PDB file of C-alpha atoms and ligand atoms in Angstrom:
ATOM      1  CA  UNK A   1     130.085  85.779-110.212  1.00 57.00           C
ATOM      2  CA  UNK A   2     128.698  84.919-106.616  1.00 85.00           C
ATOM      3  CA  UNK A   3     125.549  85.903-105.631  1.00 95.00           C
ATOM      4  CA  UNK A   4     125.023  89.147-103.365  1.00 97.00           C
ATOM      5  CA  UNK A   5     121.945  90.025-103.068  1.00 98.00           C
ATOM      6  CA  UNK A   6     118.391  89.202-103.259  1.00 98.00           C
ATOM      7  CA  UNK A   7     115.914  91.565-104.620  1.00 98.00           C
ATOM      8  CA  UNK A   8     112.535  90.877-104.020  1.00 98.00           C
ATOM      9  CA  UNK A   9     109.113  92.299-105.365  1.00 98.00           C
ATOM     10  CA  UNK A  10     106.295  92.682-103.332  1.00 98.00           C
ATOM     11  CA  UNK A  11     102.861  92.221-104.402  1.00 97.00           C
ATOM     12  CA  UNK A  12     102.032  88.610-106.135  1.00 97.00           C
ATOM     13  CA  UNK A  13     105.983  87.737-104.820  1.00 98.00           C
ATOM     14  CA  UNK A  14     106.313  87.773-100.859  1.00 98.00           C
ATOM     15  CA  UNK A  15     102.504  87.849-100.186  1.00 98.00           C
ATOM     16  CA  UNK A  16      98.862  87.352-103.144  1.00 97.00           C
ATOM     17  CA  UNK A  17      98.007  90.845-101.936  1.00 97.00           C
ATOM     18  CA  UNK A  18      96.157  91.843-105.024  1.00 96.00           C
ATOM     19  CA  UNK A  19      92.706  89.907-104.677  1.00 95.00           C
ATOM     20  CA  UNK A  20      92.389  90.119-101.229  1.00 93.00           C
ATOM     21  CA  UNK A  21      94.534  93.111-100.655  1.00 97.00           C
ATOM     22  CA  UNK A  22      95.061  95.702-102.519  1.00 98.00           C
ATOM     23  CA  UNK A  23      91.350  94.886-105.044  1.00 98.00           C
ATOM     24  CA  UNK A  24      89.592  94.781-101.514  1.00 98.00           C
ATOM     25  CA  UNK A  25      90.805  98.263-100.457  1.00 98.00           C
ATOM     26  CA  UNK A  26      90.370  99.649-103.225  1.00 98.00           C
ATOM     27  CA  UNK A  27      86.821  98.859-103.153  1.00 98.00           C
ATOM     28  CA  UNK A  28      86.290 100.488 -99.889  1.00 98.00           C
ATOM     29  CA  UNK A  29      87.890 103.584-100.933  1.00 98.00           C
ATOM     30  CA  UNK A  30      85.316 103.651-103.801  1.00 98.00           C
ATOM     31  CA  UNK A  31      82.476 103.213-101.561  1.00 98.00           C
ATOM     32  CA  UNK A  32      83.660 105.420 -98.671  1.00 98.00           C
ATOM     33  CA  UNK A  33      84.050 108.215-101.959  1.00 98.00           C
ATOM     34  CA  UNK A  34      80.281 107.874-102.301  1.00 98.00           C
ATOM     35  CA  UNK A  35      81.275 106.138-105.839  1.00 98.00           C
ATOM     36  CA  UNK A  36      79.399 103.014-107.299  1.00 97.00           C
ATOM     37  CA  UNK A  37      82.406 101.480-108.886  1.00 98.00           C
ATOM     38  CA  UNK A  38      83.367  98.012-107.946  1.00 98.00           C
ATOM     39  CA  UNK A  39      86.258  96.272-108.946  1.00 98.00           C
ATOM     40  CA  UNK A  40      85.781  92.561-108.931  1.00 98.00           C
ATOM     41  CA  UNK A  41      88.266  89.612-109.159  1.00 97.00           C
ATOM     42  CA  UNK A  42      88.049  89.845-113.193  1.00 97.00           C
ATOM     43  CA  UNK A  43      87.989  93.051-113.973  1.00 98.00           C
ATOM     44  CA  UNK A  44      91.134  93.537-111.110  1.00 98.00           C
ATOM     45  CA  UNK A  45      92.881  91.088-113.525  1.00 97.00           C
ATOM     46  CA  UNK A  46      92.283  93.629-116.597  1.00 97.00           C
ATOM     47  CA  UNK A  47      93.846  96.683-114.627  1.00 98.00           C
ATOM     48  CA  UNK A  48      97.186  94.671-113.661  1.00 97.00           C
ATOM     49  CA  UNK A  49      98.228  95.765-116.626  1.00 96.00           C
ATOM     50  CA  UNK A  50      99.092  99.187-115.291  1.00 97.00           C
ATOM     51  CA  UNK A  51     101.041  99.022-112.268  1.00 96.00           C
ATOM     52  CA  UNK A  52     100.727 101.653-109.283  1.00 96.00           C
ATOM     53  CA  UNK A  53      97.340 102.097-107.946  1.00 97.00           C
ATOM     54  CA  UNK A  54      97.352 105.897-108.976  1.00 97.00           C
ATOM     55  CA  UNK A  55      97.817 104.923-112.399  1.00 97.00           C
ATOM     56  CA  UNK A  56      95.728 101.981-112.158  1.00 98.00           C
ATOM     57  CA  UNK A  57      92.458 104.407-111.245  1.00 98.00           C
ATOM     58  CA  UNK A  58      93.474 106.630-114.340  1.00 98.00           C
ATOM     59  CA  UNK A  59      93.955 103.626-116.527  1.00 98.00           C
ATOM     60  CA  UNK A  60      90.431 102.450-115.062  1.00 98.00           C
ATOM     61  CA  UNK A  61      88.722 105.709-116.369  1.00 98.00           C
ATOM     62  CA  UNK A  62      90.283 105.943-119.469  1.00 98.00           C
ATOM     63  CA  UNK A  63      89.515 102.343-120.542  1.00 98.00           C
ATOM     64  CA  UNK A  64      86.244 100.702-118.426  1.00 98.00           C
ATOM     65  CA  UNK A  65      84.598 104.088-117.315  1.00 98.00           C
ATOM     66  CA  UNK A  66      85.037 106.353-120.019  1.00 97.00           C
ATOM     67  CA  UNK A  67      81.322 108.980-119.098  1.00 96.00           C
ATOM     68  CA  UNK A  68      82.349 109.459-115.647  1.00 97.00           C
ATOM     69  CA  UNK A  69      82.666 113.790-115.534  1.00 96.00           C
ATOM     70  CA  UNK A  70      85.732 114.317-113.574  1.00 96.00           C
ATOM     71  CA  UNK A  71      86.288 116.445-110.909  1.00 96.00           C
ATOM     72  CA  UNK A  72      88.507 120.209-111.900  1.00 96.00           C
ATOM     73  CA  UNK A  73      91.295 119.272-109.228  1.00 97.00           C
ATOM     74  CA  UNK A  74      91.534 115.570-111.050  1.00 98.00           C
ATOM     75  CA  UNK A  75      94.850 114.512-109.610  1.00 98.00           C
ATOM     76  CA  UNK A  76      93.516 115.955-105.941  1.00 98.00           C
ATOM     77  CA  UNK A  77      90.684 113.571-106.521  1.00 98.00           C
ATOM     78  CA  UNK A  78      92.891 110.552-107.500  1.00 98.00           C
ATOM     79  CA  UNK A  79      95.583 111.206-104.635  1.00 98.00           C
ATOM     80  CA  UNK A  80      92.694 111.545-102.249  1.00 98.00           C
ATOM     81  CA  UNK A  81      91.035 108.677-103.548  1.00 98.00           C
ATOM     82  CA  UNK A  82      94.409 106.272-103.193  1.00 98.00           C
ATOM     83  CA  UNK A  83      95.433 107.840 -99.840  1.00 98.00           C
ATOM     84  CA  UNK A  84      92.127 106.421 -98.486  1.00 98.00           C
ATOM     85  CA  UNK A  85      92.812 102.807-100.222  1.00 98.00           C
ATOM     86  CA  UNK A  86      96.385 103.490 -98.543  1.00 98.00           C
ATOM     87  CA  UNK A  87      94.828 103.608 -95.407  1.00 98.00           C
ATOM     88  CA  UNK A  88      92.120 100.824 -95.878  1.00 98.00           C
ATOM     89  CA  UNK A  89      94.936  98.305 -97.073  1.00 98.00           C
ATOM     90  CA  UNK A  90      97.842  98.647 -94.679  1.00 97.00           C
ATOM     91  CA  UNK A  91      94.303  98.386 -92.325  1.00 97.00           C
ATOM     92  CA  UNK A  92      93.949  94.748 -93.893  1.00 97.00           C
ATOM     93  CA  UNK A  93      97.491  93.831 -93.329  1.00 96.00           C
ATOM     94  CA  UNK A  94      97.502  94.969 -89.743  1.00 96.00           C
ATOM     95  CA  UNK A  95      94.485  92.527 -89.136  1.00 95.00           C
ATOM     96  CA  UNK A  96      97.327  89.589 -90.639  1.00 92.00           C
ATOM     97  CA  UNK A  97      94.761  88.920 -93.644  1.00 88.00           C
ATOM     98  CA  UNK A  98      97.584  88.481 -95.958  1.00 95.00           C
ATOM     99  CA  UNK A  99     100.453  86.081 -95.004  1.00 96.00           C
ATOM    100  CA  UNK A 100     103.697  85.425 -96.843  1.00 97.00           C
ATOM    101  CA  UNK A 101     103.939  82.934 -99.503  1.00 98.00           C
ATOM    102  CA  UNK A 102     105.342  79.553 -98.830  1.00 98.00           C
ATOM    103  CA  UNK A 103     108.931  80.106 -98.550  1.00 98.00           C
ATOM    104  CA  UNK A 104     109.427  83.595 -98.550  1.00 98.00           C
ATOM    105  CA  UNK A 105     109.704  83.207 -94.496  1.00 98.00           C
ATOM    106  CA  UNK A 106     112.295  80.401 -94.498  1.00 98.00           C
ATOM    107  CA  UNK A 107     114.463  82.381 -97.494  1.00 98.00           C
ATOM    108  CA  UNK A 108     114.324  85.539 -96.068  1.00 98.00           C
ATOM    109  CA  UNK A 109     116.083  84.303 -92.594  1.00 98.00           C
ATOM    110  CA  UNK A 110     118.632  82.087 -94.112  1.00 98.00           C
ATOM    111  CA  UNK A 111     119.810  84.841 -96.386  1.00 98.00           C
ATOM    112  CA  UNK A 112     120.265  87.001 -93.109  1.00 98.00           C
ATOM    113  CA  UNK A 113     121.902  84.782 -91.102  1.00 97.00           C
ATOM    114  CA  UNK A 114     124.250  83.965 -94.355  1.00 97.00           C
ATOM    115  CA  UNK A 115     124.846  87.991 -94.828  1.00 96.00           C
ATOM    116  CA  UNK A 116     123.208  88.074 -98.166  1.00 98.00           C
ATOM    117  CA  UNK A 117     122.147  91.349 -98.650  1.00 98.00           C
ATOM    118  CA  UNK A 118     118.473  92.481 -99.393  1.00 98.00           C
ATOM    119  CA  UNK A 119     115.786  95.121-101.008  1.00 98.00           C
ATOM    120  CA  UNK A 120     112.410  95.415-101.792  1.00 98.00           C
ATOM    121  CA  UNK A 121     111.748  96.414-105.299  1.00 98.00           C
ATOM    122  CA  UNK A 122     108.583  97.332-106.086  1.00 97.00           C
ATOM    123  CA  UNK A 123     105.956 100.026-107.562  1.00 96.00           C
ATOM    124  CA  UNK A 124     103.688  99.945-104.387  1.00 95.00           C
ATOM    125  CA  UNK A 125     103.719 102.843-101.686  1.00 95.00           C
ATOM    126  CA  UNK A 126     106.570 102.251 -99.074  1.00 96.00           C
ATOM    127  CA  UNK A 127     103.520 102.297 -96.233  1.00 96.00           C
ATOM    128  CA  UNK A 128     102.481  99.552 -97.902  1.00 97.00           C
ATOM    129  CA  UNK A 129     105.619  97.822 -97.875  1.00 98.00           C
ATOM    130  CA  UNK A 130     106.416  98.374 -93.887  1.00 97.00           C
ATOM    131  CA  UNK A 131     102.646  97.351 -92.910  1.00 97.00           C
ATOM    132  CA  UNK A 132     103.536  94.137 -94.424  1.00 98.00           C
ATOM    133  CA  UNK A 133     106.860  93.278 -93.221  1.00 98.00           C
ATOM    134  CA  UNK A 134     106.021  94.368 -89.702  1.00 97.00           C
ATOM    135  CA  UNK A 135     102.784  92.619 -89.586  1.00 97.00           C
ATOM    136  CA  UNK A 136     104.557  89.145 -91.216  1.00 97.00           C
ATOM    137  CA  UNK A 137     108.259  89.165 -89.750  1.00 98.00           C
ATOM    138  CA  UNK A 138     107.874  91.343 -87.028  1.00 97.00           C
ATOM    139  CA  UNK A 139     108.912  94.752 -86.177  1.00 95.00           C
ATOM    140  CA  UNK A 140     112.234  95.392 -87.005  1.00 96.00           C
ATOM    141  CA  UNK A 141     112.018  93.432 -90.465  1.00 98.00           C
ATOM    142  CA  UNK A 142     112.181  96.629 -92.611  1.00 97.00           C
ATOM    143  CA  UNK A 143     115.356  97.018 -91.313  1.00 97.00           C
ATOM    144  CA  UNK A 144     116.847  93.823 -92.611  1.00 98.00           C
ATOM    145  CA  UNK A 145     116.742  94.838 -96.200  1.00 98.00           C
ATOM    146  CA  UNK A 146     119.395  97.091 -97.265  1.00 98.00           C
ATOM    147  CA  UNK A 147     116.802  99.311 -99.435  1.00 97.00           C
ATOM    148  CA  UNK A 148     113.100  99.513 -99.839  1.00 98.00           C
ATOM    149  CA  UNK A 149     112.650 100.781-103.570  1.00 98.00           C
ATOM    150  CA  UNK A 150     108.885 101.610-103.455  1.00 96.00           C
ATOM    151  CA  UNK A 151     106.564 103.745-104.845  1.00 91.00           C
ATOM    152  CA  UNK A 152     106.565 107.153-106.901  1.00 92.00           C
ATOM    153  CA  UNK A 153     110.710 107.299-105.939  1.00 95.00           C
ATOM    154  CA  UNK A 154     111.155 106.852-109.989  1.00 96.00           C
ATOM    155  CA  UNK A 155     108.351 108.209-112.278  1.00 92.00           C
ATOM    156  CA  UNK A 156     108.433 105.569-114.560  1.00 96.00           C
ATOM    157  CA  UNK A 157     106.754 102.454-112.754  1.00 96.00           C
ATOM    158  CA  UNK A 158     107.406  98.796-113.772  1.00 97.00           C
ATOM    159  CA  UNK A 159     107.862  97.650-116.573  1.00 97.00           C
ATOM    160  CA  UNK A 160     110.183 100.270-117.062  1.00 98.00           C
ATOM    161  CA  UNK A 161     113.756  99.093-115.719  1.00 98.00           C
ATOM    162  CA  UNK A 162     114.347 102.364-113.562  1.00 98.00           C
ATOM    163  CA  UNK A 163     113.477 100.804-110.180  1.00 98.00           C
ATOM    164  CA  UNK A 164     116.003  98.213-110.707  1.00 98.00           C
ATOM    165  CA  UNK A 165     118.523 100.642-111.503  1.00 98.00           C
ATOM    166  CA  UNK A 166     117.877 103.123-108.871  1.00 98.00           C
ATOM    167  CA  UNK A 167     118.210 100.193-106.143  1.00 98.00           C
ATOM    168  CA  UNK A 168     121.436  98.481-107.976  1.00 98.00           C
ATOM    169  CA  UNK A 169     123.302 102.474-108.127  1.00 98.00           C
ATOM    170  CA  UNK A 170     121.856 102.954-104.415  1.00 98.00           C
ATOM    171  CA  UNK A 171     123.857  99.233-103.450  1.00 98.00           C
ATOM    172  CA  UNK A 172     126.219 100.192-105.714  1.00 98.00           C
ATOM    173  CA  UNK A 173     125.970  96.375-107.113  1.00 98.00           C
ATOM    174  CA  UNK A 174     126.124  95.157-110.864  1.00 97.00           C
ATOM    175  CA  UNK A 175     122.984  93.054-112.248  1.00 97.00           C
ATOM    176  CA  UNK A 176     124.873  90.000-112.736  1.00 96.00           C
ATOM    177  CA  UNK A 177     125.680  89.940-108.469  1.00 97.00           C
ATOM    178  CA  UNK A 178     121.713  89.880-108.213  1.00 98.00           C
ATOM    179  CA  UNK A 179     119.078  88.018-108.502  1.00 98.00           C
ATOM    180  CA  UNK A 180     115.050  89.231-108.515  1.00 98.00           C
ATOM    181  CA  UNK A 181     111.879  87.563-107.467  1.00 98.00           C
ATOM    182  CA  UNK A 182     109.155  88.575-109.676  1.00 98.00           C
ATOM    183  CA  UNK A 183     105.555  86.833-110.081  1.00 98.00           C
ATOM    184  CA  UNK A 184     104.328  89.005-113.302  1.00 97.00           C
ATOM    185  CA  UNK A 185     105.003  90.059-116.570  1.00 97.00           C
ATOM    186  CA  UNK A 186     105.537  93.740-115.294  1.00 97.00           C
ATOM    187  CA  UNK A 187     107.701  92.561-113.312  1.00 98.00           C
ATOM    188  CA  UNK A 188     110.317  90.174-115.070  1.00 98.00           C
ATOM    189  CA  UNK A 189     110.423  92.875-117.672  1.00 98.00           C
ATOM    190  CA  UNK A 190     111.177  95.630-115.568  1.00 98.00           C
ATOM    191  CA  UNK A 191     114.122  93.345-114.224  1.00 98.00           C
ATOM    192  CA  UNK A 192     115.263  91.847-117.189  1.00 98.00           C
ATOM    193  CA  UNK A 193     115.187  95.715-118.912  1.00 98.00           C
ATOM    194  CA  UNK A 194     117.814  96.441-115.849  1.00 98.00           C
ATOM    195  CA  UNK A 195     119.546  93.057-116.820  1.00 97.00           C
ATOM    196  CA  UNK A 196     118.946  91.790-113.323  1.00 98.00           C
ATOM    197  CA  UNK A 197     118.768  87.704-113.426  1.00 97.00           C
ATOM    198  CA  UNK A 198     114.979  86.720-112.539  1.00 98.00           C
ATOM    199  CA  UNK A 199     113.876  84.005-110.624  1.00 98.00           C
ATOM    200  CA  UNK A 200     109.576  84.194-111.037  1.00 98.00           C
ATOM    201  CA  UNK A 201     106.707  82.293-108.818  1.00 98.00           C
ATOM    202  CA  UNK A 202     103.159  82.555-110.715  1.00 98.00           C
ATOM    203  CA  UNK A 203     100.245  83.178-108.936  1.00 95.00           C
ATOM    204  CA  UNK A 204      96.470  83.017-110.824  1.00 94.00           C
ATOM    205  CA  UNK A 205      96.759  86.194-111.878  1.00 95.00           C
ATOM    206  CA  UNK A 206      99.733  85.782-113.842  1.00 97.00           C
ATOM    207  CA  UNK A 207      99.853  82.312-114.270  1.00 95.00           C
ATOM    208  CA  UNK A 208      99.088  82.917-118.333  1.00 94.00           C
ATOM    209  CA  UNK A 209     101.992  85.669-118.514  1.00 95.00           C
ATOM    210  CA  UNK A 210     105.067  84.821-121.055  1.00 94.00           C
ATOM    211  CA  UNK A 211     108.188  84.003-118.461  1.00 97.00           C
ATOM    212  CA  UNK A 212     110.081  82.511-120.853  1.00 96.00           C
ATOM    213  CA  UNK A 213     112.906  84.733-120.103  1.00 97.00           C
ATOM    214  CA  UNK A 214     113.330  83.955-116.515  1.00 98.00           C
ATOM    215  CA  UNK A 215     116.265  81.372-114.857  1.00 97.00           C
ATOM    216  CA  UNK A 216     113.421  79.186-113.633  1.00 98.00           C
ATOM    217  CA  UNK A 217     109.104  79.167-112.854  1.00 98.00           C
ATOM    218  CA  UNK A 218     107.845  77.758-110.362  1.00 98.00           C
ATOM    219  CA  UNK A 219     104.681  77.585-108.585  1.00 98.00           C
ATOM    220  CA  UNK A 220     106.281  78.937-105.480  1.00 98.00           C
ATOM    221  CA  UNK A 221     109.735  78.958-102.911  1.00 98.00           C
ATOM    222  CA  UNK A 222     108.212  75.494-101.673  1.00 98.00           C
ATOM    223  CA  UNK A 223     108.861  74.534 -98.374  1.00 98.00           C
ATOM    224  CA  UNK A 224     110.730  71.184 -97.066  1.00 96.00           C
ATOM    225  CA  UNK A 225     107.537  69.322 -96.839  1.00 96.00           C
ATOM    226  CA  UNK A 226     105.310  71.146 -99.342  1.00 98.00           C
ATOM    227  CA  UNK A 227     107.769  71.142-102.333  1.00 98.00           C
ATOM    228  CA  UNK A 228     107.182  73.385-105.678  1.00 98.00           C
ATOM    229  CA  UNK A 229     106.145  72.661-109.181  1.00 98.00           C
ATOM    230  CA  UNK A 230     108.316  73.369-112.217  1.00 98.00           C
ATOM    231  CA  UNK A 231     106.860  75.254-114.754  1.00 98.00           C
ATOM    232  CA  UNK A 232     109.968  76.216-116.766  1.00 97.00           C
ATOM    233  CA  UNK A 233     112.550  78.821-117.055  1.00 97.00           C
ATOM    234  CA  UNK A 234     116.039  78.306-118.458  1.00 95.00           C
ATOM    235  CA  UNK A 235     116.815  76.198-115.613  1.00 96.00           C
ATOM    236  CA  UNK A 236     114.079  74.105-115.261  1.00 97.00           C
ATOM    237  CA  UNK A 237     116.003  70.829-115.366  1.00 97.00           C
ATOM    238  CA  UNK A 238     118.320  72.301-112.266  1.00 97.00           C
ATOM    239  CA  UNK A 239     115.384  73.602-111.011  1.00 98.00           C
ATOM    240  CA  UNK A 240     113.719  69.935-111.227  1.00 98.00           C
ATOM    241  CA  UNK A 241     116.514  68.400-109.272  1.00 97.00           C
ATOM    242  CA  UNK A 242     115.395  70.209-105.620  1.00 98.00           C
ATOM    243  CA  UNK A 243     112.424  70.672-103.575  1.00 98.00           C
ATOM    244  CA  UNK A 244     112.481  74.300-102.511  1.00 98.00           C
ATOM    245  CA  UNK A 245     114.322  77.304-102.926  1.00 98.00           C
ATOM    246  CA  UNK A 246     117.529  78.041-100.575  1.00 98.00           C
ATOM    247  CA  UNK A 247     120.390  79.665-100.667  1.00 98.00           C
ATOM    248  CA  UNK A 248     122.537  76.929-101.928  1.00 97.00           C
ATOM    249  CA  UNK A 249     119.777  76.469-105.323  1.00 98.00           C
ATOM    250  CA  UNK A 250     119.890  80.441-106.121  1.00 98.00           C
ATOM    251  CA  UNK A 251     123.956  79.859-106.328  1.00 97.00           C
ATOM    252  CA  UNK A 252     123.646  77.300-108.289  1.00 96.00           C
ATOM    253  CA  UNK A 253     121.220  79.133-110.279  1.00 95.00           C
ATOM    254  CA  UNK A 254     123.392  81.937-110.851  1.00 94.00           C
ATOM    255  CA  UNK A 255     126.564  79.842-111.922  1.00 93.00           C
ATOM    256  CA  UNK A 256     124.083  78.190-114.359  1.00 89.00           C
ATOM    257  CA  UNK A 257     123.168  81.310-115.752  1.00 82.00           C
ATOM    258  CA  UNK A 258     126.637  83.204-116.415  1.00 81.00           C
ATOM    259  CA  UNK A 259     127.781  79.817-117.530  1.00 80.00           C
ATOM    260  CA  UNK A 260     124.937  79.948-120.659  1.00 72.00           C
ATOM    261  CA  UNK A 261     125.503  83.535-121.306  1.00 69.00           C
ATOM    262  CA  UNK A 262     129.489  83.444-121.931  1.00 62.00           C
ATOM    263  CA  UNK A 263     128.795  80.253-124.010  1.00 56.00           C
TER     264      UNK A 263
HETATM  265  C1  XBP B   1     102.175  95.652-107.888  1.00 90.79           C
HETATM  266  C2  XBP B   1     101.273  96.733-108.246  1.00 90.79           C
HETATM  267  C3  XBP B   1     100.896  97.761-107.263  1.00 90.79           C
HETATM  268  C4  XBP B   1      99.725  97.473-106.375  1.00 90.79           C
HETATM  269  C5  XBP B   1      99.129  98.762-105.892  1.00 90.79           C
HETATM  270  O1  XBP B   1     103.476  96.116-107.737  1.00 90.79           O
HETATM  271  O2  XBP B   1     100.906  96.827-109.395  1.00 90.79           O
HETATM  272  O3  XBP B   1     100.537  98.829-108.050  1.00 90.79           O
HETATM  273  O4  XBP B   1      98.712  96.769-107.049  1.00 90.79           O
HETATM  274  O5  XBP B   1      99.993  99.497-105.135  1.00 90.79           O
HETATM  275  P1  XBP B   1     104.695  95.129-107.335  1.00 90.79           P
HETATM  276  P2  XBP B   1      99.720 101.047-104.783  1.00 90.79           P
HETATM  277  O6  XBP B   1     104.340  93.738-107.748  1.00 90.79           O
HETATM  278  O7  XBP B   1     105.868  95.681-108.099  1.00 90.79           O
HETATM  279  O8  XBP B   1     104.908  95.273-105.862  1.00 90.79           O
HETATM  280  O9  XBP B   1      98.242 101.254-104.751  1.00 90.79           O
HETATM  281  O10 XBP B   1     100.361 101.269-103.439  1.00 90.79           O
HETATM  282  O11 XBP B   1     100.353 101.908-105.841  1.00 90.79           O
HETATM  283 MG1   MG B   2     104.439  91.748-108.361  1.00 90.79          MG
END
């Protein structure tokens, strides 16, 4: 079946906005709170587990910070709290802290100009998702993907598959005519759950995570004159035979794929 659409995560996939990013503001929310917590590059690695940041401060408390007293109006406190690291991070994107990932760029325009259709997928707030399109592809970018699944939209966050099959009802598309871009093991399981082809790029946070599952790894898109490593996947050998990731590779991907599973 051809390939119609490209679903792309956010964080870890288009831009590394968790170490710089999202750990950052989260920090400053913590300190503008009047709160000594401090989340540093390790620990940050620990709460990835969880996705969504609301969760992730829960998650946090339950696990690393178990004496703090909490507030009566605890949920207030945690909505307050991520509001303000809402409004510290899309602060860091507007300053262009966090570009796009090699690749992402080049990928995103051919599909456009090829009428591939696109959508975000992903568990972070959909101001989160705008600040970074705008700020890396310009201002109508939002606009060229068909959907932006973000956020609280579905209850149950990543690794659950309901994201992926809210966006493929809302495009009205089966699993098989997509393919997603993923970078964890959230992620690919959320995808594969919705039975949505994956296509994954590692970054060091999730460079350890079991992808084993996907069509191929690889260190990144890769560019024409920066090309990407291999690191496996079903179709690592097809994978082996280009440099970067186009249009032409994903469709070749696919037919790869739907060739193995009626095998
Ligand atoms: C990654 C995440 C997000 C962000 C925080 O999601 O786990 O929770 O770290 O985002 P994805 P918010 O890779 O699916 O984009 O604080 O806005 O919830
Ligand atoms: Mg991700």
């Amino acid at each position: 079946m051809a390939l119609q659409a490209l679903l792309f995560d956010v964080d870890g996939t288009l831009a590394d906005t968790e170490k710089d990013g999202h750990r950052v503001a989260f920090n400053l929310a913590f300190e503008e709170a009047g709160l000594d917590w401090h989340w540093d590059e390790a620990l940050y690695g620990q709460l990835l587990a969880v996705t969504g940041g609301k969760e992730r401060i829960r998650y946090f408390l339950d696990r690393f910070h178990t004496d703090f007293t909490r507030p009566g109006d605890f949920d207030g406190f945690v909505k307050g709290l991520h509001a303000a690291k809402t409004r510290f991070y899309t602060q860091l994107l507007s300053e262009g802290r966090i570009p796009l990932r090699p690749g992402v760029e080049r990928l995103i325009h051919e599909a456009r100009d090829a009428g591939v259709r696109m959508a975000v997928v992903t568990t972070t707030t959909p101001a989160n998702v705008t600040a970074l399109l705008t700020h890396t592809l310009g201002q109508n970018a939002e606009t060229w993907f068909e959907v932006i699944a973000a956020g609280d939209i579905v209850p149950a966050k990543k690794p659950a598959p309901d994201i992926y099959d809210w966006t493929l009802r809302n495009m009205d598309l089966t699993p098989e005519q997509c393919l997603a871009f993923e970078d964890s093991d959230n992620g690919i399981r959320s995808a594969l759950a919705a039975q949505v082809p994956t296509l994954v790029t590692i970054n060091d946070y999730t460079r350890d995570d079991d992808f084993s599952k996907a069509l191929l790894t690889l260190s990144d898109l890769g560019e024409p004159e920066t090309p990407y490593q291999v690191l496996g996947g079903r179709c690592a050998e097809l994978g082996r035979q280009h440099p970067y990731v186009n249009l032409s590779v994903l469709e070749q991907l696919m037919r790869a794929a739907s060739e193995a599973t009626s095998d």
